[in-house]
Coordinates of C-alpha atoms and ligand atoms in Angstrom, one line a residue:
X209 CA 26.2 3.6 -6.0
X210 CA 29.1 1.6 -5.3
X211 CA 27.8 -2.0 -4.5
X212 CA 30.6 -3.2 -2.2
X213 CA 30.3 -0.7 0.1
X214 CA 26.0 -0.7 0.6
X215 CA 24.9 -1.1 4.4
X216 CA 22.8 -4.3 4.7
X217 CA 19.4 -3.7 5.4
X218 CA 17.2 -5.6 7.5
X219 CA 13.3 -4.6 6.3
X220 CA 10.5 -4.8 8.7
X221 CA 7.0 -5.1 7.4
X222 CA 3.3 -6.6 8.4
X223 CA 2.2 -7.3 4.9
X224 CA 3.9 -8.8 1.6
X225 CA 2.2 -8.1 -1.4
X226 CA 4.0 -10.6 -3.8
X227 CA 1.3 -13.0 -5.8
X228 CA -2.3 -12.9 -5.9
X229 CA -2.4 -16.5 -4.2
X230 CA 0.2 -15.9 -1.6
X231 CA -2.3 -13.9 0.8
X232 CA 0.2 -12.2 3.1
X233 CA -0.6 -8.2 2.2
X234 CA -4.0 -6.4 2.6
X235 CA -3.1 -3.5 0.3
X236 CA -1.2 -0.7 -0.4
X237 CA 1.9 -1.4 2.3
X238 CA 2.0 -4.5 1.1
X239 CA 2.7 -3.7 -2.3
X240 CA 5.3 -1.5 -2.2
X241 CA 6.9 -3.9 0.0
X242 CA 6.4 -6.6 -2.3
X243 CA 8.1 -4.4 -4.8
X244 CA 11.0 -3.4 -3.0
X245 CA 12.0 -6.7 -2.3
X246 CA 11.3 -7.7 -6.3
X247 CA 13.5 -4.7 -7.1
X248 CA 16.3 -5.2 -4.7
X249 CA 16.5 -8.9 -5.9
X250 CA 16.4 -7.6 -9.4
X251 CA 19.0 -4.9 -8.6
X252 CA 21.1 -6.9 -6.7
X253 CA 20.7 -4.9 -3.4
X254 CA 22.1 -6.5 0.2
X255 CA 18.4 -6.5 1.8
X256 CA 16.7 -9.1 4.2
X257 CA 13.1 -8.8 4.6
X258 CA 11.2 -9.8 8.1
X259 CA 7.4 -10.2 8.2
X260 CA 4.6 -12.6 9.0
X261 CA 3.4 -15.9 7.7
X262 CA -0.3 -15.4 8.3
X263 CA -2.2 -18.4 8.4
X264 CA -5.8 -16.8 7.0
X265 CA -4.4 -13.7 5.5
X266 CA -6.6 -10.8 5.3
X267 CA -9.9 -11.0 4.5
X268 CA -11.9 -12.5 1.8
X269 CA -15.0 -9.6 1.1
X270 CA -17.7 -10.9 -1.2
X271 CA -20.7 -9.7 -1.8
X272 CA -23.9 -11.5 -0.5
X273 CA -27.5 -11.3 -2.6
X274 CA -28.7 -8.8 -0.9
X275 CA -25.5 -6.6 -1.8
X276 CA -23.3 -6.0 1.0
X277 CA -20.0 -7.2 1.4
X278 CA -19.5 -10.3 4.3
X279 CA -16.1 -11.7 5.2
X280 CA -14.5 -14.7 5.4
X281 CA -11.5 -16.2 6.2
X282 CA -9.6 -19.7 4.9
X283 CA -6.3 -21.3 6.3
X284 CA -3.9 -21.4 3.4
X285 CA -0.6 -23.4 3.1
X286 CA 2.5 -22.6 0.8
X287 CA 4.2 -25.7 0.0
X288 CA 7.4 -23.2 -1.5
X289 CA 8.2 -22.1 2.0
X290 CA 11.4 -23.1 3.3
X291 CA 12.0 -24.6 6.7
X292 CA 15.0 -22.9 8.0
X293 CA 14.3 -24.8 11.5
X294 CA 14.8 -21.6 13.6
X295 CA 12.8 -20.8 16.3
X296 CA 12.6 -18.0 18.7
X297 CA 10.8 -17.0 21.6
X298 CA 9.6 -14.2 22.2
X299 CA 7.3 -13.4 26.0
X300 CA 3.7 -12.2 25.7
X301 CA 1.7 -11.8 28.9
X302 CA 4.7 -13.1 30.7
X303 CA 3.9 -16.5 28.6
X304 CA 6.4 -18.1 26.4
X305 CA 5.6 -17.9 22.4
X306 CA 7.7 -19.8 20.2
X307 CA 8.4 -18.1 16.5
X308 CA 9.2 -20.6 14.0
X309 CA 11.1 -19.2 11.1
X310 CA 10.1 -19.9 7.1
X311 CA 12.4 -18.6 4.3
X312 CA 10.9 -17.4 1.3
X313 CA 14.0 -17.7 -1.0
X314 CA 13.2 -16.6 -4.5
X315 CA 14.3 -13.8 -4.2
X316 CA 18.2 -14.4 -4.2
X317 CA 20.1 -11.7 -2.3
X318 CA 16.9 -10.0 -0.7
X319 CA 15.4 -13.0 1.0
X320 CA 12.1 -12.7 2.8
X321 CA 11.7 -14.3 6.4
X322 CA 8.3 -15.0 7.8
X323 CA 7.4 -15.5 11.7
X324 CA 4.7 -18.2 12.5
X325 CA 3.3 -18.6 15.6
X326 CA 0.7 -21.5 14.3
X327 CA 2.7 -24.3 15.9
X328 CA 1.7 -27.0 18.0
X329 CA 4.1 -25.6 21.1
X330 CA 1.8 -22.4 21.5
X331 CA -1.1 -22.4 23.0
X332 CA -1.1 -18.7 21.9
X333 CA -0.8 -19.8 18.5
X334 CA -3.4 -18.1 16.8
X335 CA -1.4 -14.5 17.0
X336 CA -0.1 -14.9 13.4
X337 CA -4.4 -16.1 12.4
X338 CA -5.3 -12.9 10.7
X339 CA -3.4 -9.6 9.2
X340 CA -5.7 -6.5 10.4
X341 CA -7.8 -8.5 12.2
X342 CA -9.1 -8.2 15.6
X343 CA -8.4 -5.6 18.3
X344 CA -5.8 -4.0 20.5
X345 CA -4.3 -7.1 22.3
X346 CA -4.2 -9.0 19.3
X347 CA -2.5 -6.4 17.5
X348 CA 0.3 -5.6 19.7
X349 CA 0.7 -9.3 20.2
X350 CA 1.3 -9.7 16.0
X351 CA 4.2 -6.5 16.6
X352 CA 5.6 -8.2 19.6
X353 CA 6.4 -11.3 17.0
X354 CA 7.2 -8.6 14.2
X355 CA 9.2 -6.7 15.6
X356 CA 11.2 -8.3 19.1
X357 CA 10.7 -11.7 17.2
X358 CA 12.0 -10.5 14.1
X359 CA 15.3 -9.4 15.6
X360 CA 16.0 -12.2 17.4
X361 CA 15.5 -14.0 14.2
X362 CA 18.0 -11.9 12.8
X363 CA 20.3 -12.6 15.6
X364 CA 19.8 -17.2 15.1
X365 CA 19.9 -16.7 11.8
X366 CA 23.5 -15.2 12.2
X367 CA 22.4 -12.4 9.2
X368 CA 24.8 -9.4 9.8
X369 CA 22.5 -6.4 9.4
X370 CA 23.6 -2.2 9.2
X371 CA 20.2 -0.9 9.2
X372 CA 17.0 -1.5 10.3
X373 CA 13.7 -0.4 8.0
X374 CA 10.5 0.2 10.0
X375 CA 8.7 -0.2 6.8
X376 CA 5.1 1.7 8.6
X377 CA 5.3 1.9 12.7
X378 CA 4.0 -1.6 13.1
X379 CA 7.8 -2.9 13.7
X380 CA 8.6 -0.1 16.4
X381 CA 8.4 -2.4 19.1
X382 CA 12.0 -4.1 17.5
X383 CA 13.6 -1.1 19.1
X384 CA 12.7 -2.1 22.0
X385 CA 15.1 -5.3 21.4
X386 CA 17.7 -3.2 19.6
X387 CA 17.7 -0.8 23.0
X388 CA 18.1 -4.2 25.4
X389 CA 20.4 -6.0 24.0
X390 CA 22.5 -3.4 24.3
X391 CA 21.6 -2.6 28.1
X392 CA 22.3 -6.7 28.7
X393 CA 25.7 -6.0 27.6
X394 CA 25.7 -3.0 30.1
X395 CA 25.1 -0.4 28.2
X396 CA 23.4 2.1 29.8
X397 CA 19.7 3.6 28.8
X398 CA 20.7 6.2 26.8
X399 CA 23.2 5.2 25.5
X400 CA 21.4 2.4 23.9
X401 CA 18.9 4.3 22.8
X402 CA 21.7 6.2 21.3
X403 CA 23.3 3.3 19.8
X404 CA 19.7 2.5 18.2
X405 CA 18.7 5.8 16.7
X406 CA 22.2 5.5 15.0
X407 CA 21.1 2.1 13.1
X408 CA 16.9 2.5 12.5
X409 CA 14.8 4.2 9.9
X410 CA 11.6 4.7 9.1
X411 CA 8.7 4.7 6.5
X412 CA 5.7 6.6 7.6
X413 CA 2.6 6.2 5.3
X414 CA -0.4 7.9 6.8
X415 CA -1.3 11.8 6.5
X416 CA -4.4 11.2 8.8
X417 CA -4.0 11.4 12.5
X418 CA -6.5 8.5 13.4
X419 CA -4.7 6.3 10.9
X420 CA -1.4 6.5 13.0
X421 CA -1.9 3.7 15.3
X422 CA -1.7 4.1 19.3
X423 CA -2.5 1.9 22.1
X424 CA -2.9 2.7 25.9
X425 CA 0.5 2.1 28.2
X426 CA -1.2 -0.2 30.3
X427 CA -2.1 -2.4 27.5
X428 CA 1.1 -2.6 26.2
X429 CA 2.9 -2.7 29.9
X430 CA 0.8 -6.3 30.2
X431 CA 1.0 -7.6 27.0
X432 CA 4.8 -7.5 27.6
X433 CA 5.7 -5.1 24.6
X434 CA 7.9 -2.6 27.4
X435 CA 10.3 -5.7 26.4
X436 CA 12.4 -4.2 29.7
X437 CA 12.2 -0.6 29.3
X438 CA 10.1 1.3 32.4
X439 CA 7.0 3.0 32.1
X440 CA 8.7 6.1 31.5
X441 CA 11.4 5.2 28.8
X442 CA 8.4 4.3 27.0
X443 CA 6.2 7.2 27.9
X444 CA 9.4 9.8 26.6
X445 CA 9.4 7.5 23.4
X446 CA 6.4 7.2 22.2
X447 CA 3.7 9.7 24.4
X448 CA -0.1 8.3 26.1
X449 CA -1.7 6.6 24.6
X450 CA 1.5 5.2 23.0
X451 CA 2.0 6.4 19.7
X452 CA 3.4 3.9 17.2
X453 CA 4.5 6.3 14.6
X454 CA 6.0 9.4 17.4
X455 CA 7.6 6.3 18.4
X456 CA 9.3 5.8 15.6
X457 CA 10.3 8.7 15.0
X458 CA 11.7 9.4 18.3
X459 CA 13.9 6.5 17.6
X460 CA 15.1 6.1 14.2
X461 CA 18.0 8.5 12.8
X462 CA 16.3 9.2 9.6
X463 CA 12.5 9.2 8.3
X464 CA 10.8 9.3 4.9
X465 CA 7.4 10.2 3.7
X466 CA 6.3 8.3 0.6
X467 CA 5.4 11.1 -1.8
X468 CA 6.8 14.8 -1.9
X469 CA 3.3 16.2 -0.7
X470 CA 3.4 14.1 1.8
X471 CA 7.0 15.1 3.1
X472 CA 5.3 18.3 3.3
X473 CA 1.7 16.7 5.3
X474 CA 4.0 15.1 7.7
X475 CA 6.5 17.4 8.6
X476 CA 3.4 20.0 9.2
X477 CA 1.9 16.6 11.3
X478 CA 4.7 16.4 13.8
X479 CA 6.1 19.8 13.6
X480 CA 5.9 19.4 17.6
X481 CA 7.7 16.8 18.3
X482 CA 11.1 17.8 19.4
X483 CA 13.9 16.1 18.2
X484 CA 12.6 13.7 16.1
X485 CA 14.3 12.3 12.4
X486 CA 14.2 14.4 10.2
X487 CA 11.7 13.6 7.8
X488 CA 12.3 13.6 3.9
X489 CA 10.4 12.3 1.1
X490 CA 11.1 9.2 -1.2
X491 CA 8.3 8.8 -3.8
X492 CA 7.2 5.4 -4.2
X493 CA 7.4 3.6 -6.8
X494 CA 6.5 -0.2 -9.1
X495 CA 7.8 -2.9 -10.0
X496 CA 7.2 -2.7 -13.6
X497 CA 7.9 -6.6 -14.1
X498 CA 4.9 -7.4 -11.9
X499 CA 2.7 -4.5 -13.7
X500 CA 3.2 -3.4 -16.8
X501 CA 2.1 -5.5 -19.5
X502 CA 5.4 -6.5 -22.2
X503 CA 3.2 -6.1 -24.8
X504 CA 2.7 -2.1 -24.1
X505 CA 6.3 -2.1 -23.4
X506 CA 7.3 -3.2 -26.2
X507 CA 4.7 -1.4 -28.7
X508 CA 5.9 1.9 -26.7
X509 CA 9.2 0.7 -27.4
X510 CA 9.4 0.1 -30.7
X511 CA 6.9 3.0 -31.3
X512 CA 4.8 0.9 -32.7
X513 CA 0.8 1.6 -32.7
X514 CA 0.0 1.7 -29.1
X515 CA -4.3 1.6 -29.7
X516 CA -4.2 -1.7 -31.1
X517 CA -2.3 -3.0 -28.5
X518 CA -4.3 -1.6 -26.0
X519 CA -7.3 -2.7 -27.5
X520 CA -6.3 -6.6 -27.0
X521 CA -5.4 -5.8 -23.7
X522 CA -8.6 -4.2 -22.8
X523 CA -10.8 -7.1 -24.6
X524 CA -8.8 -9.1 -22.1
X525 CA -10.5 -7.1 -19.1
X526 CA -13.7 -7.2 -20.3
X527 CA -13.5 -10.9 -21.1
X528 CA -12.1 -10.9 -17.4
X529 CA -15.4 -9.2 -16.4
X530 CA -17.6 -11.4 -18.2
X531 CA -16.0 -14.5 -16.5
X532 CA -16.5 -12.9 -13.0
X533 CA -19.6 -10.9 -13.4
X534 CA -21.4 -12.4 -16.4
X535 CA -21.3 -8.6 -17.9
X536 CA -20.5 -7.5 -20.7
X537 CA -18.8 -4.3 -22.1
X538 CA -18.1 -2.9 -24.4
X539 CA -15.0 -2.2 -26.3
X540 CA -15.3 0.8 -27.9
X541 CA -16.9 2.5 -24.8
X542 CA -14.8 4.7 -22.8
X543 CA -13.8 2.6 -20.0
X544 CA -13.2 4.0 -16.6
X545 CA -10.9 1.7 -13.8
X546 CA -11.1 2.6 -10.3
X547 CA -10.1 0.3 -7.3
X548 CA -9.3 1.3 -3.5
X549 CA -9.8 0.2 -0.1
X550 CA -13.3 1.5 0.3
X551 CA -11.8 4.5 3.1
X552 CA -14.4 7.9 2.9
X553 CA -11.1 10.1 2.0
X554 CA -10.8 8.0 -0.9
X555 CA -14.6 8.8 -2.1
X556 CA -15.3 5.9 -4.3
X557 CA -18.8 7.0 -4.8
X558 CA -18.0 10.9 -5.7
X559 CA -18.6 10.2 -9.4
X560 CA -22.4 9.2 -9.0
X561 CA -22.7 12.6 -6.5
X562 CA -25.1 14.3 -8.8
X563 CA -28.0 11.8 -10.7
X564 CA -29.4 14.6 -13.2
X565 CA -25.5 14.8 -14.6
X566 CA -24.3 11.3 -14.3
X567 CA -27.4 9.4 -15.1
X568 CA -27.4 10.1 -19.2
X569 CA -24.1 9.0 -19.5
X570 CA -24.1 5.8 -17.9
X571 CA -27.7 5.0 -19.5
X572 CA -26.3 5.9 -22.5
X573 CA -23.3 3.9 -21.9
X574 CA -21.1 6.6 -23.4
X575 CA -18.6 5.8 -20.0
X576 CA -18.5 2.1 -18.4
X577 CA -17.0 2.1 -15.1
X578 CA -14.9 -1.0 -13.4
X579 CA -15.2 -0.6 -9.5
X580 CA -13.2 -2.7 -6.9
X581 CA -11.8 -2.8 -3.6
X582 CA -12.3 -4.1 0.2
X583 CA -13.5 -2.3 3.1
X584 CA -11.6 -3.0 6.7
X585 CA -13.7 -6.0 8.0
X586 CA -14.8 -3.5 11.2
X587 CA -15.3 -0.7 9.6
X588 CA -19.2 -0.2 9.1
X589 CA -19.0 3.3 6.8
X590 CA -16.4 1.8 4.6
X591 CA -18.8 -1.2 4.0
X592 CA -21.7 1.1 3.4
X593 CA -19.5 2.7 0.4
X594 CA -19.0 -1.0 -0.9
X595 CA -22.8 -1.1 -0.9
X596 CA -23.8 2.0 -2.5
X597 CA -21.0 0.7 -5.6
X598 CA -22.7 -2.7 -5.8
X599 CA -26.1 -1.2 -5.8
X600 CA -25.1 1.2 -9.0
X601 CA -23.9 -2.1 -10.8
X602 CA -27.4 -3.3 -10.4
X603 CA -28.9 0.2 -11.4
X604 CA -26.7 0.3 -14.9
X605 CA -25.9 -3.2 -15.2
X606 CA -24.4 -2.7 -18.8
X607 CA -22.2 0.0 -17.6
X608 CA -20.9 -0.4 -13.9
X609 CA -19.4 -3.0 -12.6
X610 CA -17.9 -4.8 -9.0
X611 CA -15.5 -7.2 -8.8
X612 CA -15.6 -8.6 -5.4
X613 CA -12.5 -9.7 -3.2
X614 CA -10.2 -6.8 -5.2
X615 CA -6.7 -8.7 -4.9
X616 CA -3.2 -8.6 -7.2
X617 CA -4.9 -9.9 -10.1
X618 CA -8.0 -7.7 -10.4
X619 CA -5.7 -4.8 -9.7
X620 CA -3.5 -6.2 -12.7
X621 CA -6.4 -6.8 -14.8
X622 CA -7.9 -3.0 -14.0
X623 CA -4.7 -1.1 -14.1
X624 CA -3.5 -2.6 -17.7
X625 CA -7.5 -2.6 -19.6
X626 CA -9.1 0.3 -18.5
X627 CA -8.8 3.7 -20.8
X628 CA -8.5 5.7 -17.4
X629 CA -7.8 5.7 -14.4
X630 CA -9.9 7.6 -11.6
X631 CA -8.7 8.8 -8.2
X632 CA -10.5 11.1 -6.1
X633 CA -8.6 11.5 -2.3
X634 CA -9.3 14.4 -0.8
X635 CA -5.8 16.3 -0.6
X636 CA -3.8 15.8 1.0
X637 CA -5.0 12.3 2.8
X638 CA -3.1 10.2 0.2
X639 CA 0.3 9.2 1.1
X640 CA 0.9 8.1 -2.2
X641 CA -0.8 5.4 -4.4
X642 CA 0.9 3.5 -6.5
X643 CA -2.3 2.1 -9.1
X644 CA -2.5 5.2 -10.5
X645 CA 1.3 4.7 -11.7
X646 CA 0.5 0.8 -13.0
X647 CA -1.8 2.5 -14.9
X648 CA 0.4 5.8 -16.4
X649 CA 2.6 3.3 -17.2
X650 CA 0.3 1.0 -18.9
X651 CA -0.5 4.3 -21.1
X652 CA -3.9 4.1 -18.9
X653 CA -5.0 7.8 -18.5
X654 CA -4.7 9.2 -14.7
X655 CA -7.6 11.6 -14.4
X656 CA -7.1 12.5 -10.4
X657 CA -7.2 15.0 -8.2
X658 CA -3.4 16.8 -7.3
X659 CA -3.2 14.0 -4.2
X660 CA -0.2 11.5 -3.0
X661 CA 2.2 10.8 -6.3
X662 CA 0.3 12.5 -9.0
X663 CA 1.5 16.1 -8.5
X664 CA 4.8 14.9 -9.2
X665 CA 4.0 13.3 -12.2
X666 CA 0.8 15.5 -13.5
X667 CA 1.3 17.5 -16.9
X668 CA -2.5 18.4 -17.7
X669 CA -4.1 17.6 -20.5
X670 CA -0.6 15.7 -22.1
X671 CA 0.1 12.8 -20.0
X672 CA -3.3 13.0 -17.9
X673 CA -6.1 15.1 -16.0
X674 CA -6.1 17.0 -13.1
X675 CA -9.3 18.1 -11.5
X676 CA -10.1 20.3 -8.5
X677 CA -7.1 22.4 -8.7
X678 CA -5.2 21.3 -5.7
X679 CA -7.9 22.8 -3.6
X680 CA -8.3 22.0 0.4
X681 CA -10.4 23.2 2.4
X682 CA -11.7 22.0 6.2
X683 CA -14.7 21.3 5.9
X684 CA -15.8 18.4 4.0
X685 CA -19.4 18.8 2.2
X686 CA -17.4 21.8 0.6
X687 CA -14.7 20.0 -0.7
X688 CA -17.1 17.0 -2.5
X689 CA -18.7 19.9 -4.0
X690 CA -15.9 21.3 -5.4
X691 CA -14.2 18.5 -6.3
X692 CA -16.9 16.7 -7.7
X693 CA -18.5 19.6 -10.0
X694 CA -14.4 19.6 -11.4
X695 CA -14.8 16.0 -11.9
X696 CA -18.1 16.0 -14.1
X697 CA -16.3 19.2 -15.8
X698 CA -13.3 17.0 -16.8
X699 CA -14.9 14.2 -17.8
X700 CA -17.5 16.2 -20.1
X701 CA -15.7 18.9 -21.5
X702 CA -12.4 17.2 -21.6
X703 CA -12.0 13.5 -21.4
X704 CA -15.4 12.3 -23.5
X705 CA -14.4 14.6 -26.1
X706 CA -11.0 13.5 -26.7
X707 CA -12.0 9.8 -26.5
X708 CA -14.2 9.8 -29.0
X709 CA -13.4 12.6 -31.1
X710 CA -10.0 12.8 -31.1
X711 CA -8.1 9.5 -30.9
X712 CA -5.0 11.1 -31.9
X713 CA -4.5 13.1 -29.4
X714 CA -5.7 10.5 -26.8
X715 CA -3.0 7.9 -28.2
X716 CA -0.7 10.6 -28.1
X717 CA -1.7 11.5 -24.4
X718 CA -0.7 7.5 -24.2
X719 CA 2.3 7.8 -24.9
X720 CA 3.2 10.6 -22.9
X721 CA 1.7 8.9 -19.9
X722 CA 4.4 6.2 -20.4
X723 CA 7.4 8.4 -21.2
X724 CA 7.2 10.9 -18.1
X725 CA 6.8 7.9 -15.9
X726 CA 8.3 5.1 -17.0
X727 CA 11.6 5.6 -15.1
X728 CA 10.3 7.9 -12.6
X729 CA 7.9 5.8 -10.7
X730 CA 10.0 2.4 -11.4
X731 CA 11.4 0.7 -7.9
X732 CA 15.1 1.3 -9.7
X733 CA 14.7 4.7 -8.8
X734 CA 13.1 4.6 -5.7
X735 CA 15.6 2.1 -4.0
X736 CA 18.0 4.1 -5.2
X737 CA 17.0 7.0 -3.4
X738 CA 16.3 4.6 0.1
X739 CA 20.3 3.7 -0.7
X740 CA 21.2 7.3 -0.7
X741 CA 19.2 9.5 1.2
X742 CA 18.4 6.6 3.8
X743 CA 20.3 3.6 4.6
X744 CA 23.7 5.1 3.4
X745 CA 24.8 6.9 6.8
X746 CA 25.4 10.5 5.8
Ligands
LIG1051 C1 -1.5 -1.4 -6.5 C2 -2.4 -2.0 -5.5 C3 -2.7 -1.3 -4.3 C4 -2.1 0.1 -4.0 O1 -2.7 1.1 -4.9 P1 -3.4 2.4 -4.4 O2 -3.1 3.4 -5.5 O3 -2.8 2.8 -3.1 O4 -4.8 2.2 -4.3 C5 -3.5 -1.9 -3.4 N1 -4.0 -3.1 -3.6 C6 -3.8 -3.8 -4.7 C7 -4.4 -5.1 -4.9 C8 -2.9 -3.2 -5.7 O5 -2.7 -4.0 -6.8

């Protein structure tokens, strides 16, 4: 790439995953957009990134005594964020809201703005409370401020911007800005919408229809998010109920997927839709800075003796365990990692499926497992799944674990100590995931099934397991039988053995986990594809 020459990108997301203690991201999104700001900083990419300063963040899941997971919520203040003394207002139920502007500016040339609506000024100022939280009004009142707020930002803050990055379909409704500010200089209707397909593109992350979010016309007609446009201009766009993602693609130039399978999943999604972007697929990718431990780097490196260094970092997990959960494990166990939002595609609990198989060897303490992760704070199932985890820790309290409130750290901690790394989506409902490449990189074994990233990265039995074969099938009770009768087959005929019987090979497994991935699955490569297949016009 040619540096002088790059468009300037102007990056819309809800969520920043950046630090464990600056609680801004909920999960996955988050992450990756944490890491392509990290990488475009360290790359030197011309990138400015829009979000939210949430004042509570997302929730804070424990678990209560009696073993289910409650959640609570805490103001937070960050003393590093930067008054630029901007403010813009943006209308929401024909009522004023003033957006006051923070700068996040560590990041050199990609610097991160935040919208706040927590002022004294608003009486609506609760809108930026809670990321995820709440319900339909609330939500399209956060994307009003995302997305109409964040370009007007763009516009005070006199940044020159060539392309706009829906990062997810939250920041659709910025179109809507794009479109008008073009009709106010009388342009007409299609032209401007034109005009705006020529400069937006868009990430979409979700292979499951409910997870694409949509809310009724009417709704967004009185919460003021038509921003100008009629009825029908927004019923052509984005369909009724009004589809955030259809939207977006209806009005970007150019779309991505976030994993080749998933290119596949979501051009099969909205084969219908006429005339939409065309949409490719970009991989995603890590910041390795962030999550690979030097210390395996280097050993790798230097092809020096990669058990031993694993070893330390692993004793560091479990003294990380025994701090948290007063447990302890042990070392020369094999230890399993496994953290997710708790979602029922993601099938936390699929291991402990069958008792008469999985019972002896977690009596036996032959394999430990580490389990994390957060449930949505409305969604009932998902918290049952917490549950059922939290009640195995207490059944084999010397060989599983939970660690409440999963964040950054725990999904450091998890993705650096354990000796593998389990993932069983049911294919193809994973976008991507980016743990399980923490952990290749980390020369922590993936064992998964051929979902989001892992087909792409996936040599059997060298860097990794696969189980289940890349098998779908429709109806579901099918599928957990399949795929977990390939799980217990893995784990007892292949991964036990080689763990404890065949170190060399397992070290050597290590190492080839790092090598295939290493460049592959690191934010260079990814932003380098966004550059070229994305923001560069064609
Ligand atoms: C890496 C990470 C994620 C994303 O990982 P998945 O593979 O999508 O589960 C989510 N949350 C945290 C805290 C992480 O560190």
């Amino acid at each position: 790439m040619i540096k002088q020459s790059l468009p300037k990108v102007a990056y819309f997301c809800m969520e920043y995953g950046l630090a464990s203690n600056f609680k801004i991201y909920a999960g996955g999104l988050g992450i990756l957009a944490g890491d392509h700001i990290k990488g475009s900083k360290d790359m030197d990419l011309p990138l400015v990134a829009i979000g939210i300063k949430w004042k509570q963040g997302y929730t804070d899941q424990r678990i209560d005594t009696g073993g289910k997971p409650y959640d609570s919520y805490h103001n937070y203040d960050y003393p590093f964020l930067e008054d630029t003394k901007v403010k813009v207002t943006v209308m929401i139920r024909e009522i004023p809201v003033i957006c006051k502007v923070w700068l996040v500016d560590c990041f050199g040339n990609a610097p991160l703005y935040l919208l706040d609506t927590d002022i004294p000024e608003n009486d609506d100022a609760w809108i930026t409370g809670q990321l995820y939280g709440w319900f339909g009004e609330e939500r399209i009142a956060q994307e009003i401020v995302l997305g109409i707020g964040g370009v007007k930002a763009l516009r005070v803050l006199n940044i020159d911007v060539d392309v706009y990055h829906f990062n997810e379909g939250h920041a659709v409704l910025a179109a809507t800005e794009l479109i008008k500010e073009k009709m106010d200089k009388q342009i007409d209707f299609d032209e401007a919408l034109k005009l705006t397909r020529d400069e937006v593109v868009f990430t979409t992350h979700t292979p499951i229809v409910q997870g694409n979010e949509s809310h009724p016309l009417s709704r967004l007609e009185y919460m003021g998010a038509f921003n100008g446009l009629t009825k029908k201009q927004m019923l052509d766009l984005g369909g009724s109920p009004f589809n955030m993602t259809l939207a977006a693609l209806n009005l970007s130039r150019k779309a991505n997927a976030v994993a080749q399978l998933h290119g596949e999943t979501a051009n099969i999604m909205w084969k219908d839709v006429e005339n939409k972007s065309e949409i490719l697929a970009i991989t995603n990718a890590i910041h390795k800075k962030t999550w690979v431990d030097e210390r395996i780097t280097n050993a790798f490196e230097k092809n020096e003796d990669l058990w031993n260094t694993h070893m330390i970092i692993k004793k560091e997990l479990i003294e990380f365990v025994k701090e948290r959960n007063n447990v302890t494990l042990d070392a020369n166990k094999l230890l399993i990692g496994f953290s997710r939002r708790a979602a029922p595609y993601k099938r936390s609990d699929l291991i402990f499926r069958k008792e008469e198989i999985i019972d002896p060897l977690l009596s036996s303490g032959k394999i430990q497992i580490i389990f994390s992760g957060k449930a949505h704070p409305l969604d009932d199932t998902g918290k049952e799944i917490v549950a059922t985890l939290v009640r195995m820790s207490k059944k084999y309290p010397n060989s599983v674990v939970f660690l409440e409130n999963y964040d950054m750290t725990i999904g450091k901690m998890l993705t650096r100590g354990s000796d593998i790394w389990l993932n069983n989506p049911i294919r193809p409902m994973e976008a991507s995931g980016t743990s399980g490449m923490k952990a290749a990189m980390n020369g922590v074994l993936n064992c998964s099934t051929l979902d989001g990233w892992w087909p792409e990265a996936c040599l059997d039995d060298i860097n990794g397991w696969q189980f289940g074969d890349a098998f779908t099938e429709k109806d579901v009770p099918d599928i957990d039988q399949h795929d977990g009768d390939a799980l217990y087959q893995t784990l007892i005929y292949r991964v036990i053995p080689t763990y404890y019987e065949n170190k060399d090979k397992w070290v050597a497994m290590m190492h080839k986990s790092i090598e295939t991935t290493k460049d592959q699955f690191a934010v260079e490569r990814m932003l380098t594809e966004y550059f070229e297949k994305l923001y560069i016009k064609a």
